[in-house]
Amino acid sequence: MDHITKEQLKSISFWRDLNPQLTISSAPLTALPLQVINDALLSDVSESLWQDGYLNCQSIFTEQDILPLRQAMERLHSRNLPQAFIYLYNETWELFFRLRVLLQNFLGENYSVLPHFWAWYIEPGKAKGWSPHRDSADQSVIELYGQEMLVSLSLWIPLTDATPENGCMSILPLSCEQNYDTPVTTPSEVALQDILCLPAKAGSVLGWRQDLYHWGGRSHRNAQTPRLSLSLEFQNAALDPLCEPLLDPKHPPVPKERLNLIFEQFEKYKHIADLPKGFVTTS
């Protein structure tokens, strides 16, 4: 791990020095401008989410929005450090907070951030995304007063173009799985013709119900670029917590708490995530 000590990993000053173009502070996010998402797009993605379980908002963020984070993830990769450390920086949390209009559309005025997140650096021709899975085994939609209500939602932001060649996301659309006799439990049960591939430009926003079956692809030897991406999960705050501690989107955890959460992610996802060789997951 490039001779980085445990003491350095636990030092906020180490992380500030590593990516000085980014910020690590306890400042609230309330002053941030929200991303403009028009009614037509909200209508389109709402229909897609309720019918097929996913949403696809292309090119929401500009290159200026995402370049500092991409540069930081490149630096993490060059030092052989897990990409999840990008969540130490304010700008990562800010990117998701700017999607408040989108999140409120599906999860209500008050929503919470689940303590589940990850970041990927898929090297060209050398790596792959996570294998087929559902983000949660819990019920993702409930019926209340005769209407369906979304319980939780995962958002995924590519910081580079995500293509079929470099391992973009694929899903089993909800409308397809509903025609199966029973819910899918293994990849072999998925009809290949039902698979929907989701290429996405850098700065796009993909999302899905947490019970949607999905996976990341394998990067092909002809891939031109790595696939860098971020994910964060959310829930309707009016419902019982799916996992604790629920986080306030306006006030991300203070730096030391972020660091602890990151180490918790290593333990949580070690069965599915590829961590750099020699990295110790315990804090």
mmCIF file of N, CA, C and O in Angstrom, residues 69-135:
data_model
loop_
_atom_site.group_PDB
_atom_site.id
_atom_site.type_symbol
_atom_site.label_atom_id
_atom_site.label_comp_id
_atom_site.label_asym_id
_atom_site.label_seq_id
_atom_site.Cartn_x
_atom_site.Cartn_y
_atom_site.Cartn_z
ATOM 1 N N LEU A 69 -13.015 15.592 -8.297
ATOM 2 C CA LEU A 69 -13.200 14.278 -7.675
ATOM 3 C C LEU A 69 -12.505 13.188 -8.491
ATOM 4 O O LEU A 69 -11.896 12.274 -7.925
ATOM 5 N N ARG A 70 -12.597 13.296 -9.802
ATOM 6 C CA ARG A 70 -11.923 12.302 -10.642
ATOM 7 C C ARG A 70 -10.404 12.366 -10.434
ATOM 8 O O ARG A 70 -9.734 11.330 -10.337
ATOM 9 N N GLN A 71 -9.876 13.570 -10.349
ATOM 10 C CA GLN A 71 -8.439 13.718 -10.109
ATOM 11 C C GLN A 71 -8.042 13.117 -8.760
ATOM 12 O O GLN A 71 -6.984 12.478 -8.640
ATOM 13 N N ALA A 72 -8.900 13.322 -7.761
ATOM 14 C CA ALA A 72 -8.620 12.762 -6.439
ATOM 15 C C ALA A 72 -8.635 11.234 -6.472
ATOM 16 O O ALA A 72 -7.792 10.576 -5.842
ATOM 17 N N MET A 73 -9.582 10.661 -7.206
ATOM 18 C CA MET A 73 -9.645 9.207 -7.288
ATOM 19 C C MET A 73 -8.459 8.646 -8.072
ATOM 20 O O MET A 73 -7.956 7.559 -7.766
ATOM 21 N N GLU A 74 -7.992 9.383 -9.065
ATOM 22 C CA GLU A 74 -6.782 8.966 -9.774
ATOM 23 C C GLU A 74 -5.585 8.956 -8.811
ATOM 24 O O GLU A 74 -4.743 8.053 -8.859
ATOM 25 N N ARG A 75 -5.539 9.943 -7.915
ATOM 26 C CA ARG A 75 -4.442 10.000 -6.954
ATOM 27 C C ARG A 75 -4.542 8.852 -5.946
ATOM 28 O O ARG A 75 -3.529 8.245 -5.581
ATOM 29 N N LEU A 76 -5.755 8.531 -5.510
ATOM 30 C CA LEU A 76 -5.928 7.378 -4.631
ATOM 31 C C LEU A 76 -5.451 6.105 -5.320
ATOM 32 O O LEU A 76 -4.765 5.268 -4.722
ATOM 33 N N HIS A 77 -5.809 5.971 -6.586
ATOM 34 C CA HIS A 77 -5.403 4.785 -7.344
ATOM 35 C C HIS A 77 -3.889 4.721 -7.468
ATOM 36 O O HIS A 77 -3.291 3.632 -7.325
ATOM 37 N N SER A 78 -3.245 5.841 -7.712
ATOM 38 C CA SER A 78 -1.787 5.856 -7.876
ATOM 39 C C SER A 78 -1.064 5.480 -6.594
ATOM 40 O O SER A 78 0.059 4.970 -6.631
ATOM 41 N N ARG A 79 -1.721 5.706 -5.438
ATOM 42 C CA ARG A 79 -1.125 5.351 -4.143
ATOM 43 C C ARG A 79 -1.632 4.004 -3.647
ATOM 44 O O ARG A 79 -1.341 3.611 -2.520
ATOM 45 N N ASN A 80 -2.398 3.306 -4.486
ATOM 46 C CA ASN A 80 -2.934 1.979 -4.140
ATOM 47 C C ASN A 80 -3.821 2.032 -2.898
ATOM 48 O O ASN A 80 -3.800 1.144 -2.047
ATOM 49 N N LEU A 81 -4.645 3.072 -2.823
ATOM 50 C CA LEU A 81 -5.563 3.262 -1.702
ATOM 51 C C LEU A 81 -6.990 2.984 -2.153
ATOM 52 O O LEU A 81 -7.361 3.306 -3.287
ATOM 53 N N PRO A 82 -7.825 2.408 -1.297
ATOM 54 C CA PRO A 82 -9.225 2.154 -1.662
ATOM 55 C C PRO A 82 -9.951 3.432 -2.038
ATOM 56 O O PRO A 82 -9.811 4.473 -1.393
ATOM 57 N N GLN A 83 -10.758 3.336 -3.072
ATOM 58 C CA GLN A 83 -11.457 4.506 -3.584
ATOM 59 C C GLN A 83 -12.493 5.062 -2.607
ATOM 60 O O GLN A 83 -12.876 6.235 -2.698
ATOM 61 N N ALA A 84 -12.952 4.253 -1.667
ATOM 62 C CA ALA A 84 -13.963 4.719 -0.714
ATOM 63 C C ALA A 84 -13.471 5.895 0.126
ATOM 64 O O ALA A 84 -14.288 6.639 0.688
ATOM 65 N N PHE A 85 -12.158 6.106 0.193
ATOM 66 C CA PHE A 85 -11.649 7.254 0.949
ATOM 67 C C PHE A 85 -12.068 8.583 0.316
ATOM 68 O O PHE A 85 -11.917 9.634 0.953
ATOM 69 N N ILE A 86 -12.608 8.561 -0.884
ATOM 70 C CA ILE A 86 -13.089 9.789 -1.500
ATOM 71 C C ILE A 86 -14.238 10.395 -0.675
ATOM 72 O O ILE A 86 -14.506 11.599 -0.757
ATOM 73 N N TYR A 87 -14.883 9.573 0.156
ATOM 74 C CA TYR A 87 -15.989 10.072 0.986
ATOM 75 C C TYR A 87 -15.509 10.846 2.206
ATOM 76 O O TYR A 87 -16.329 11.336 2.979
ATOM 77 N N LEU A 88 -14.214 10.998 2.361
ATOM 78 C CA LEU A 88 -13.716 11.919 3.375
ATOM 79 C C LEU A 88 -13.948 13.370 2.968
ATOM 80 O O LEU A 88 -14.040 14.260 3.823
ATOM 81 N N TYR A 89 -14.066 13.598 1.680
ATOM 82 C CA TYR A 89 -14.057 14.966 1.171
ATOM 83 C C TYR A 89 -15.470 15.534 1.024
ATOM 84 O O TYR A 89 -16.391 14.846 0.576
ATOM 85 N N ASN A 90 -15.609 16.803 1.400
ATOM 86 C CA ASN A 90 -16.908 17.473 1.334
ATOM 87 C C ASN A 90 -17.524 17.386 -0.055
ATOM 88 O O ASN A 90 -18.737 17.217 -0.207
ATOM 89 N N GLU A 91 -16.686 17.518 -1.086
ATOM 90 C CA GLU A 91 -17.202 17.611 -2.451
ATOM 91 C C GLU A 91 -17.958 16.361 -2.881
ATOM 92 O O GLU A 91 -18.871 16.436 -3.728
ATOM 93 N N THR A 92 -17.626 15.213 -2.314
ATOM 94 C CA THR A 92 -18.357 13.996 -2.646
ATOM 95 C C THR A 92 -19.776 14.070 -2.105
ATOM 96 O O THR A 92 -20.748 13.788 -2.811
ATOM 97 N N TRP A 93 -19.910 14.464 -0.858
ATOM 98 C CA TRP A 93 -21.233 14.605 -0.246
ATOM 99 C C TRP A 93 -22.028 15.723 -0.922
ATOM 100 O O TRP A 93 -23.246 15.626 -1.096
ATOM 101 N N GLU A 94 -21.324 16.787 -1.309
ATOM 102 C CA GLU A 94 -21.989 17.909 -1.962
ATOM 103 C C GLU A 94 -22.621 17.490 -3.287
ATOM 104 O O GLU A 94 -23.714 17.946 -3.642
ATOM 105 N N LEU A 95 -21.937 16.635 -4.032
ATOM 106 C CA LEU A 95 -22.444 16.207 -5.328
ATOM 107 C C LEU A 95 -23.820 15.552 -5.173
ATOM 108 O O LEU A 95 -24.754 15.847 -5.923
ATOM 109 N N PHE A 96 -23.943 14.686 -4.177
ATOM 110 C CA PHE A 96 -25.230 14.017 -3.956
ATOM 111 C C PHE A 96 -26.269 14.968 -3.370
ATOM 112 O O PHE A 96 -27.461 14.869 -3.697
ATOM 113 N N PHE A 97 -25.834 15.896 -2.516
ATOM 114 C CA PHE A 97 -26.800 16.838 -1.936
ATOM 115 C C PHE A 97 -27.426 17.719 -3.012
ATOM 116 O O PHE A 97 -28.603 18.103 -2.916
ATOM 117 N N ARG A 98 -26.682 18.036 -4.034
ATOM 118 C CA ARG A 98 -27.198 18.865 -5.122
ATOM 119 C C ARG A 98 -28.331 18.175 -5.890
ATOM 120 O O ARG A 98 -29.031 18.809 -6.677
ATOM 121 N N LEU A 99 -28.518 16.877 -5.646
ATOM 122 C CA LEU A 99 -29.614 16.128 -6.272
ATOM 123 C C LEU A 99 -30.862 16.110 -5.392
ATOM 124 O O LEU A 99 -31.731 15.253 -5.550
ATOM 125 N N ARG A 100 -30.949 17.051 -4.474
ATOM 126 C CA ARG A 100 -32.034 17.068 -3.485
ATOM 127 C C ARG A 100 -33.419 17.071 -4.141
ATOM 128 O O ARG A 100 -34.335 16.400 -3.673
ATOM 129 N N VAL A 101 -33.578 17.813 -5.234
ATOM 130 C CA VAL A 101 -34.878 17.868 -5.914
ATOM 131 C C VAL A 101 -35.269 16.480 -6.414
ATOM 132 O O VAL A 101 -36.425 16.055 -6.285
ATOM 133 N N LEU A 102 -34.320 15.774 -6.993
ATOM 134 C CA LEU A 102 -34.579 14.421 -7.491
ATOM 135 C C LEU A 102 -34.945 13.491 -6.340
ATOM 136 O O LEU A 102 -35.923 12.726 -6.428
ATOM 137 N N LEU A 103 -34.194 13.544 -5.263
ATOM 138 C CA LEU A 103 -34.437 12.658 -4.128
ATOM 139 C C LEU A 103 -35.765 12.962 -3.445
ATOM 140 O O LEU A 103 -36.499 12.050 -3.059
ATOM 141 N N GLN A 104 -36.087 14.236 -3.296
ATOM 142 C CA GLN A 104 -37.362 14.600 -2.668
ATOM 143 C C GLN A 104 -38.543 14.150 -3.517
ATOM 144 O O GLN A 104 -39.606 13.835 -2.987
ATOM 145 N N ASN A 105 -38.366 14.108 -4.821
ATOM 146 C CA ASN A 105 -39.432 13.662 -5.709
ATOM 147 C C ASN A 105 -39.841 12.225 -5.415
ATOM 148 O O ASN A 105 -41.011 11.861 -5.534
ATOM 149 N N PHE A 106 -38.879 11.406 -4.981
ATOM 150 C CA PHE A 106 -39.161 9.989 -4.751
ATOM 151 C C PHE A 106 -39.267 9.607 -3.278
ATOM 152 O O PHE A 106 -39.987 8.669 -2.925
ATOM 153 N N LEU A 107 -38.561 10.326 -2.407
ATOM 154 C CA LEU A 107 -38.490 9.925 -1.007
ATOM 155 C C LEU A 107 -39.126 10.924 -0.056
ATOM 156 O O LEU A 107 -39.082 10.735 1.157
ATOM 157 N N GLY A 108 -39.721 11.982 -0.591
ATOM 158 C CA GLY A 108 -40.388 12.955 0.263
ATOM 159 C C GLY A 108 -39.486 14.110 0.652
ATOM 160 O O GLY A 108 -38.268 14.075 0.469
ATOM 161 N N GLU A 109 -40.100 15.135 1.198
ATOM 162 C CA GLU A 109 -39.383 16.366 1.558
ATOM 163 C C GLU A 109 -38.223 16.076 2.494
ATOM 164 O O GLU A 109 -37.139 16.647 2.368
ATOM 165 N N ASN A 110 -38.457 15.190 3.449
ATOM 166 C CA ASN A 110 -37.407 14.821 4.395
ATOM 167 C C ASN A 110 -36.936 13.405 4.089
ATOM 168 O O ASN A 110 -37.708 12.457 4.193
ATOM 169 N N TYR A 111 -35.719 13.287 3.688
ATOM 170 C CA TYR A 111 -35.127 11.976 3.444
ATOM 171 C C TYR A 111 -33.806 11.901 4.216
ATOM 172 O O TYR A 111 -33.241 12.920 4.628
ATOM 173 N N SER A 112 -33.331 10.699 4.404
ATOM 174 C CA SER A 112 -32.078 10.488 5.124
ATOM 175 C C SER A 112 -31.088 9.741 4.241
ATOM 176 O O SER A 112 -31.468 9.074 3.273
ATOM 177 N N VAL A 113 -29.824 9.868 4.588
ATOM 178 C CA VAL A 113 -28.766 9.140 3.903
ATOM 179 C C VAL A 113 -28.468 7.878 4.697
ATOM 180 O O VAL A 113 -28.256 7.937 5.918
ATOM 181 N N LEU A 114 -28.491 6.750 4.028
ATOM 182 C CA LEU A 114 -28.102 5.498 4.671
ATOM 183 C C LEU A 114 -26.576 5.423 4.766
ATOM 184 O O LEU A 114 -25.867 5.956 3.902
ATOM 185 N N PRO A 115 -26.045 4.762 5.783
ATOM 186 C CA PRO A 115 -24.582 4.685 5.938
ATOM 187 C C PRO A 115 -23.973 3.621 5.031
ATOM 188 O O PRO A 115 -23.183 2.780 5.466
ATOM 189 N N HIS A 116 -24.351 3.655 3.746
ATOM 190 C CA HIS A 116 -23.884 2.696 2.749
ATOM 191 C C HIS A 116 -23.357 3.462 1.548
ATOM 192 O O HIS A 116 -24.118 4.199 0.898
ATOM 193 N N PHE A 117 -22.100 3.299 1.229
ATOM 194 C CA PHE A 117 -21.539 3.980 0.065
ATOM 195 C C PHE A 117 -20.316 3.222 -0.437
ATOM 196 O O PHE A 117 -19.734 2.386 0.262
ATOM 197 N N TRP A 118 -19.947 3.523 -1.685
ATOM 198 C CA TRP A 118 -18.753 2.906 -2.261
ATOM 199 C C TRP A 118 -18.286 3.744 -3.432
ATOM 200 O O TRP A 118 -19.001 4.626 -3.930
ATOM 201 N N ALA A 119 -17.069 3.487 -3.883
ATOM 202 C CA ALA A 119 -16.506 4.138 -5.063
ATOM 203 C C ALA A 119 -15.668 3.109 -5.810
ATOM 204 O O ALA A 119 -15.016 2.259 -5.195
ATOM 205 N N TRP A 120 -15.708 3.180 -7.137
ATOM 206 C CA TRP A 120 -15.038 2.189 -7.976
ATOM 207 C C TRP A 120 -14.033 2.846 -8.915
ATOM 208 O O TRP A 120 -14.283 3.914 -9.473
ATOM 209 N N TYR A 121 -12.907 2.149 -9.093
ATOM 210 C CA TYR A 121 -11.944 2.470 -10.140
ATOM 211 C C TYR A 121 -11.718 1.161 -10.897
ATOM 212 O O TYR A 121 -10.999 0.279 -10.432
ATOM 213 N N ILE A 122 -12.385 1.025 -12.042
ATOM 214 C CA ILE A 122 -12.306 -0.206 -12.828
ATOM 215 C C ILE A 122 -11.258 -0.001 -13.911
ATOM 216 O O ILE A 122 -11.461 0.734 -14.880
ATOM 217 N N GLU A 123 -10.108 -0.639 -13.744
ATOM 218 C CA GLU A 123 -9.024 -0.468 -14.704
ATOM 219 C C GLU A 123 -9.357 -1.110 -16.045
ATOM 220 O O GLU A 123 -9.960 -2.184 -16.100
ATOM 221 N N PRO A 124 -8.957 -0.479 -17.145
ATOM 222 C CA PRO A 124 -9.243 -1.034 -18.470
ATOM 223 C C PRO A 124 -8.662 -2.447 -18.637
ATOM 224 O O PRO A 124 -7.468 -2.666 -18.438
ATOM 225 N N GLY A 125 -9.549 -3.367 -18.946
ATOM 226 C CA GLY A 125 -9.125 -4.729 -19.227
ATOM 227 C C GLY A 125 -8.631 -5.533 -18.046
ATOM 228 O O GLY A 125 -8.178 -6.668 -18.203
ATOM 229 N N LYS A 126 -8.748 -4.976 -16.814
ATOM 230 C CA LYS A 126 -8.152 -5.658 -15.660
ATOM 231 C C LYS A 126 -9.121 -5.911 -14.511
ATOM 232 O O LYS A 126 -8.773 -6.616 -13.561
ATOM 233 N N ALA A 127 -10.305 -5.329 -14.548
ATOM 234 C CA ALA A 127 -11.186 -5.420 -13.382
ATOM 235 C C ALA A 127 -12.636 -5.471 -13.827
ATOM 236 O O ALA A 127 -12.958 -5.356 -15.005
ATOM 237 N N LYS A 128 -13.510 -5.617 -12.842
ATOM 238 C CA LYS A 128 -14.949 -5.683 -13.120
ATOM 239 C C LYS A 128 -15.714 -5.048 -11.973
ATOM 240 O O LYS A 128 -15.176 -4.856 -10.872
ATOM 241 N N GLY A 129 -16.972 -4.720 -12.240
ATOM 242 C CA GLY A 129 -17.836 -4.192 -11.197
ATOM 243 C C GLY A 129 -18.339 -5.298 -10.295
ATOM 244 O O GLY A 129 -17.946 -6.458 -10.414
ATOM 245 N N TRP A 130 -19.227 -4.928 -9.394
ATOM 246 C CA TRP A 130 -19.767 -5.913 -8.455
ATOM 247 C C TRP A 130 -20.666 -6.904 -9.178
ATOM 248 O O TRP A 130 -21.358 -6.566 -10.146
ATOM 249 N N SER A 131 -20.674 -8.121 -8.683
ATOM 250 C CA SER A 131 -21.473 -9.184 -9.277
ATOM 251 C C SER A 131 -22.970 -8.928 -9.052
ATOM 252 O O SER A 131 -23.355 -8.086 -8.223
ATOM 253 N N PRO A 132 -23.872 -9.634 -9.758
ATOM 254 C CA PRO A 132 -25.311 -9.394 -9.630
ATOM 255 C C PRO A 132 -25.802 -9.488 -8.193
ATOM 256 O O PRO A 132 -25.483 -10.436 -7.471
ATOM 257 N N HIS A 133 -26.591 -8.495 -7.793
ATOM 258 C CA HIS A 133 -27.079 -8.437 -6.412
ATOM 259 C C HIS A 133 -28.237 -7.440 -6.314
ATOM 260 O O HIS A 133 -28.533 -6.722 -7.267
ATOM 261 N N ARG A 134 -28.857 -7.404 -5.168
ATOM 262 C CA ARG A 134 -29.820 -6.367 -4.805
ATOM 263 C C ARG A 134 -29.212 -5.598 -3.638
ATOM 264 O O ARG A 134 -28.587 -6.185 -2.751
ATOM 265 N N ASP A 135 -29.403 -4.296 -3.601
ATOM 266 C CA ASP A 135 -28.797 -3.499 -2.543
ATOM 267 C C ASP A 135 -29.410 -3.786 -1.181
ATOM 268 O O ASP A 135 -28.776 -3.574 -0.151
#
